Amino acid sequence: MFGKRARSIGLALIVFLLGAQVVWAKPPQMHIMEGFLPVEWALLWFALALPFWALGLRRITVLTREKPELRLMLGLVAAFVFVLSALKLPSVTGSSSHPTGTGLGAILFGPLVMSVLGSIVLLFQALLIAHGGLTTLGANAFSMAIVGPFVAYGIWKLLKGRLPTALTVFLAAACADLFTYVVTSAQLALAFPDSSGGFVASFVKFGGIFAVTQIPLAISEGILTVLVFKALQTSASAELKTLGLTPGA
Amino acid sequence: MNPQSMSKNSLPATLLLVVAVVALAAIPLLLNPGSEFGGADAAAEEAITEVRPEYEPWFEPLWAPPGSETESLLFALQAGLGCGVIGYFFGLKRGERKNKS
């Protein structure tokens, strides 16, 4: 029926991706660099991130007061983000990028908690490693610490109990990773629309670069999250129960 | 499947997953023998200047590592600190479990 059409679209896609690789052998890093968003966009993303930070802080305060036994696990999910965002993994495109690590915490504590923890990691990287930036912190937090965790949480809630737990954890974490990059591409495209093709052309441009590089990394992130989750099921079943996540169920 | 049976039978599965992660990082190295897998700081700049050539970044990092060696030190430190916390967590939990039994 549409075999021919699908094939030609597929072919066009492959050609485009190959082309994108030739033009940009090194894709942009996942975080938008310091000063690389125009002021009005930088402010907008800060404004959008602020309510999530406020709600997330309140959530963490309530959580640590009501269930102090979970504090250590809160440290664990923050440490997981910390480690994974330091791992610049080689990808098939011949460039490196890093996973996000936000999926695990989103599954365990919900997305609001991660909006704070993920942003702290971003702040650390902006200040000490000049990775990402202070002016772009709002935008980077929105993609990595807000949208990513919400995607993970949504997938987890949707598929939990319908698919094996490990597979659900994998999908949630991998999609959080991918969507972080989708949002970053959209943020760049909004701020820098193509002069002829506008937002869409620019989005395809930035997104095309990210997609190929990031897919293997998203798979890695999914697997690593499953490994830690499995370890938690054996080591921290009491905490999982407190969080309403009965292991193996 | 109950949690006990899952944890008992999962060693081969765990090993397989670890191998998969390593392979996902190693295969690209074999596929792109000429590449340096470089940090991509300059490339984002290129992509943006391609779309809007006149754009000038309006803010500079307050502090940046002097070179890639110091930068990799900081990244290693970041990963090391995180792994320390993760190791502490699982070590503590293991001790708690042992004490219980």
mmCIF file of N, CA and C in Angstrom, chain A residues 115-183:
data_model
loop_
_atom_site.group_PDB
_atom_site.id
_atom_site.type_symbol
_atom_site.label_atom_id
_atom_site.label_comp_id
_atom_site.label_asym_id
_atom_site.label_seq_id
_atom_site.Cartn_x
_atom_site.Cartn_y
_atom_site.Cartn_z
ATOM 1 N N SER A 115 13.221 17.577 39.864
ATOM 2 C CA SER A 115 13.415 18.916 39.297
ATOM 3 C C SER A 115 14.398 19.709 40.152
ATOM 4 N N VAL A 116 14.424 19.424 41.449
ATOM 5 C CA VAL A 116 15.393 20.083 42.329
ATOM 6 C C VAL A 116 16.755 19.396 42.251
ATOM 7 N N LEU A 117 16.760 18.073 42.424
ATOM 8 C CA LEU A 117 18.040 17.352 42.461
ATOM 9 C C LEU A 117 18.789 17.485 41.136
ATOM 10 N N GLY A 118 18.071 17.359 40.020
ATOM 11 C CA GLY A 118 18.715 17.488 38.709
ATOM 12 C C GLY A 118 19.298 18.880 38.517
ATOM 13 N N SER A 119 18.573 19.900 38.996
ATOM 14 C CA SER A 119 19.051 21.275 38.836
ATOM 15 C C SER A 119 20.302 21.531 39.669
ATOM 16 N N ILE A 120 20.384 20.885 40.829
ATOM 17 C CA ILE A 120 21.586 21.050 41.661
ATOM 18 C C ILE A 120 22.809 20.511 40.914
ATOM 19 N N VAL A 121 22.634 19.367 40.272
ATOM 20 C CA VAL A 121 23.744 18.797 39.498
ATOM 21 C C VAL A 121 24.121 19.745 38.353
ATOM 22 N N LEU A 122 23.113 20.298 37.686
ATOM 23 C CA LEU A 122 23.377 21.236 36.589
ATOM 24 C C LEU A 122 24.128 22.467 37.094
ATOM 25 N N LEU A 123 23.722 22.950 38.284
ATOM 26 C CA LEU A 123 24.391 24.118 38.857
ATOM 27 C C LEU A 123 25.859 23.806 39.155
ATOM 28 N N PHE A 124 26.086 22.644 39.727
ATOM 29 C CA PHE A 124 27.455 22.210 40.012
ATOM 30 C C PHE A 124 28.284 22.198 38.732
ATOM 31 N N GLN A 125 27.724 21.610 37.675
ATOM 32 C CA GLN A 125 28.484 21.507 36.425
ATOM 33 C C GLN A 125 28.713 22.872 35.785
ATOM 34 N N ALA A 126 27.725 23.761 35.925
ATOM 35 C CA ALA A 126 27.881 25.092 35.341
ATOM 36 C C ALA A 126 28.968 25.875 36.067
ATOM 37 N N LEU A 127 29.010 25.745 37.404
ATOM 38 C CA LEU A 127 29.947 26.544 38.186
ATOM 39 C C LEU A 127 31.373 25.990 38.154
ATOM 40 N N LEU A 128 31.486 24.671 38.251
ATOM 41 C CA LEU A 128 32.819 24.098 38.449
ATOM 42 C C LEU A 128 33.453 23.554 37.171
ATOM 43 N N ILE A 129 32.638 23.173 36.194
ATOM 44 C CA ILE A 129 33.229 22.548 35.009
ATOM 45 C C ILE A 129 32.957 23.379 33.754
ATOM 46 N N ALA A 130 32.235 24.500 33.906
ATOM 47 C CA ALA A 130 31.854 25.316 32.753
ATOM 48 C C ALA A 130 31.114 24.471 31.724
ATOM 49 N N HIS A 131 30.273 23.571 32.214
ATOM 50 C CA HIS A 131 29.476 22.692 31.369
ATOM 51 C C HIS A 131 28.026 23.133 31.540
ATOM 52 N N GLY A 132 27.371 23.503 30.440
ATOM 53 C CA GLY A 132 26.085 24.167 30.586
ATOM 54 C C GLY A 132 26.365 25.611 30.963
ATOM 55 N N GLY A 133 25.503 26.239 31.761
ATOM 56 C CA GLY A 133 25.776 27.623 32.129
ATOM 57 C C GLY A 133 24.783 28.152 33.139
ATOM 58 N N LEU A 134 25.131 29.294 33.757
ATOM 59 C CA LEU A 134 24.220 29.914 34.718
ATOM 60 C C LEU A 134 23.045 30.567 34.007
ATOM 61 N N THR A 135 23.337 31.268 32.902
ATOM 62 C CA THR A 135 22.255 31.953 32.189
ATOM 63 C C THR A 135 21.345 30.952 31.499
ATOM 64 N N THR A 136 21.882 29.762 31.167
ATOM 65 C CA THR A 136 21.068 28.756 30.494
ATOM 66 C C THR A 136 20.570 27.700 31.478
ATOM 67 N N LEU A 137 20.766 27.963 32.782
ATOM 68 C CA LEU A 137 20.381 26.974 33.792
ATOM 69 C C LEU A 137 18.873 26.695 33.754
ATOM 70 N N GLY A 138 18.077 27.747 33.577
ATOM 71 C CA GLY A 138 16.625 27.553 33.527
ATOM 72 C C GLY A 138 16.238 26.623 32.396
ATOM 73 N N ALA A 139 16.805 26.879 31.216
ATOM 74 C CA ALA A 139 16.489 26.063 30.037
ATOM 75 C C ALA A 139 16.981 24.633 30.216
ATOM 76 N N ASN A 140 18.208 24.483 30.695
ATOM 77 C CA ASN A 140 18.762 23.140 30.870
ATOM 78 C C ASN A 140 18.023 22.371 31.961
ATOM 79 N N ALA A 141 17.631 23.084 33.010
ATOM 80 C CA ALA A 141 16.862 22.431 34.068
ATOM 81 C C ALA A 141 15.507 21.999 33.524
ATOM 82 N N PHE A 142 14.908 22.841 32.686
ATOM 83 C CA PHE A 142 13.596 22.493 32.151
ATOM 84 C C PHE A 142 13.659 21.200 31.333
ATOM 85 N N SER A 143 14.724 21.039 30.547
ATOM 86 C CA SER A 143 14.814 19.823 29.724
ATOM 87 C C SER A 143 15.223 18.614 30.560
ATOM 88 N N MET A 144 16.288 18.759 31.340
ATOM 89 C CA MET A 144 16.838 17.575 32.013
ATOM 90 C C MET A 144 16.168 17.270 33.344
ATOM 91 N N ALA A 145 15.836 18.314 34.106
ATOM 92 C CA ALA A 145 15.354 18.078 35.462
ATOM 93 C C ALA A 145 13.826 18.129 35.559
ATOM 94 N N ILE A 146 13.152 18.609 34.513
ATOM 95 C CA ILE A 146 11.691 18.695 34.582
ATOM 96 C C ILE A 146 11.026 17.795 33.535
ATOM 97 N N VAL A 147 11.271 18.065 32.251
ATOM 98 C CA VAL A 147 10.590 17.262 31.235
ATOM 99 C C VAL A 147 11.031 15.798 31.294
ATOM 100 N N GLY A 148 12.346 15.566 31.387
ATOM 101 C CA GLY A 148 12.846 14.189 31.463
ATOM 102 C C GLY A 148 12.171 13.390 32.569
ATOM 103 N N PRO A 149 12.241 13.873 33.826
ATOM 104 C CA PRO A 149 11.597 13.153 34.921
ATOM 105 C C PRO A 149 10.091 12.977 34.736
ATOM 106 N N PHE A 150 9.403 13.985 34.202
ATOM 107 C CA PHE A 150 7.960 13.833 33.998
ATOM 108 C C PHE A 150 7.665 12.751 32.959
ATOM 109 N N VAL A 151 8.488 12.670 31.915
ATOM 110 C CA VAL A 151 8.317 11.610 30.919
ATOM 111 C C VAL A 151 8.533 10.247 31.567
ATOM 112 N N ALA A 152 9.598 10.128 32.358
ATOM 113 C CA ALA A 152 9.889 8.858 33.027
ATOM 114 C C ALA A 152 8.726 8.456 33.936
ATOM 115 N N TYR A 153 8.258 9.424 34.720
ATOM 116 C CA TYR A 153 7.185 9.149 35.671
ATOM 117 C C TYR A 153 5.904 8.747 34.947
ATOM 118 N N GLY A 154 5.603 9.448 33.852
ATOM 119 C CA GLY A 154 4.405 9.143 33.074
ATOM 120 C C GLY A 154 4.451 7.731 32.512
ATOM 121 N N ILE A 155 5.587 7.362 31.942
ATOM 122 C CA ILE A 155 5.724 6.019 31.373
ATOM 123 C C ILE A 155 5.629 4.963 32.458
ATOM 124 N N TRP A 156 6.282 5.249 33.585
ATOM 125 C CA TRP A 156 6.241 4.314 34.712
ATOM 126 C C TRP A 156 4.811 4.091 35.174
ATOM 127 N N LYS A 157 4.059 5.172 35.368
ATOM 128 C CA LYS A 157 2.677 5.066 35.846
ATOM 129 C C LYS A 157 1.804 4.335 34.832
ATOM 130 N N LEU A 158 2.056 4.612 33.558
ATOM 131 C CA LEU A 158 1.227 4.068 32.476
ATOM 132 C C LEU A 158 1.456 2.575 32.292
ATOM 133 N N LEU A 159 2.704 2.141 32.345
ATOM 134 C CA LEU A 159 3.038 0.768 31.970
ATOM 135 C C LEU A 159 3.239 -0.160 33.156
ATOM 136 N N LYS A 160 3.333 0.429 34.365
ATOM 137 C CA LYS A 160 3.578 -0.380 35.555
ATOM 138 C C LYS A 160 2.492 -1.444 35.710
ATOM 139 N N GLY A 161 2.918 -2.680 35.881
ATOM 140 C CA GLY A 161 1.944 -3.751 36.052
ATOM 141 C C GLY A 161 1.491 -4.356 34.743
ATOM 142 N N ARG A 162 1.673 -3.606 33.642
ATOM 143 C CA ARG A 162 1.286 -4.169 32.341
ATOM 144 C C ARG A 162 2.462 -4.839 31.654
ATOM 145 N N LEU A 163 3.637 -4.318 31.923
ATOM 146 C CA LEU A 163 4.856 -4.912 31.372
ATOM 147 C C LEU A 163 5.713 -5.376 32.541
ATOM 148 N N PRO A 164 6.689 -6.258 32.288
ATOM 149 C CA PRO A 164 7.609 -6.621 33.375
ATOM 150 C C PRO A 164 8.257 -5.368 33.955
ATOM 151 N N THR A 165 8.487 -5.380 35.270
ATOM 152 C CA THR A 165 9.005 -4.181 35.940
ATOM 153 C C THR A 165 10.296 -3.690 35.301
ATOM 154 N N ALA A 166 11.213 -4.631 35.029
ATOM 155 C CA ALA A 166 12.509 -4.222 34.491
ATOM 156 C C ALA A 166 12.333 -3.496 33.161
ATOM 157 N N LEU A 167 11.445 -4.008 32.315
ATOM 158 C CA LEU A 167 11.229 -3.388 31.007
ATOM 159 C C LEU A 167 10.619 -1.994 31.160
ATOM 160 N N THR A 168 9.693 -1.864 32.112
ATOM 161 C CA THR A 168 9.080 -0.556 32.353
ATOM 162 C C THR A 168 10.109 0.454 32.834
ATOM 163 N N VAL A 169 10.970 0.014 33.760
ATOM 164 C CA VAL A 169 12.028 0.902 34.258
ATOM 165 C C VAL A 169 12.936 1.305 33.104
ATOM 166 N N PHE A 170 13.291 0.334 32.281
ATOM 167 C CA PHE A 170 14.152 0.613 31.135
ATOM 168 C C PHE A 170 13.525 1.669 30.231
ATOM 169 N N LEU A 171 12.259 1.462 29.859
ATOM 170 C CA LEU A 171 11.595 2.389 28.941
ATOM 171 C C LEU A 171 11.479 3.783 29.553
ATOM 172 N N ALA A 172 11.133 3.825 30.834
ATOM 173 C CA ALA A 172 10.974 5.129 31.491
ATOM 174 C C ALA A 172 12.290 5.909 31.475
ATOM 175 N N ALA A 173 13.388 5.247 31.849
ATOM 176 C CA ALA A 173 14.670 5.939 31.933
ATOM 177 C C ALA A 173 15.191 6.314 30.545
ATOM 178 N N ALA A 174 15.060 5.393 29.590
ATOM 179 C CA ALA A 174 15.565 5.668 28.246
ATOM 180 C C ALA A 174 14.800 6.818 27.602
ATOM 181 N N CYS A 175 13.484 6.846 27.795
ATOM 182 C CA CYS A 175 12.678 7.916 27.183
ATOM 183 C C CYS A 175 12.947 9.262 27.859
ATOM 184 N N ALA A 176 13.188 9.236 29.177
ATOM 185 C CA ALA A 176 13.521 10.482 29.869
ATOM 186 C C ALA A 176 14.788 11.072 29.260
ATOM 187 N N ASP A 177 15.762 10.220 29.015
ATOM 188 C CA ASP A 177 17.015 10.632 28.399
ATOM 189 C C ASP A 177 16.754 11.231 27.011
ATOM 190 N N LEU A 178 16.011 10.500 26.168
ATOM 191 C CA LEU A 178 15.753 10.979 24.807
ATOM 192 C C LEU A 178 14.986 12.291 24.799
ATOM 193 N N PHE A 179 13.972 12.380 25.655
ATOM 194 C CA PHE A 179 13.135 13.580 25.630
ATOM 195 C C PHE A 179 13.867 14.809 26.152
ATOM 196 N N THR A 180 14.843 14.574 27.016
ATOM 197 C CA THR A 180 15.681 15.698 27.440
ATOM 198 C C THR A 180 16.315 16.345 26.209
ATOM 199 N N TYR A 181 16.785 15.508 25.299
ATOM 200 C CA TYR A 181 17.426 16.028 24.098
ATOM 201 C C TYR A 181 16.429 16.630 23.120
ATOM 202 N N VAL A 182 15.250 16.037 23.043
ATOM 203 C CA VAL A 182 14.210 16.604 22.185
ATOM 204 C C VAL A 182 13.890 18.028 22.634
ATOM 205 N N VAL A 183 13.766 18.196 23.962
ATOM 206 C CA VAL A 183 13.448 19.528 24.486
ATOM 207 C C VAL A 183 14.601 20.499 24.234
#
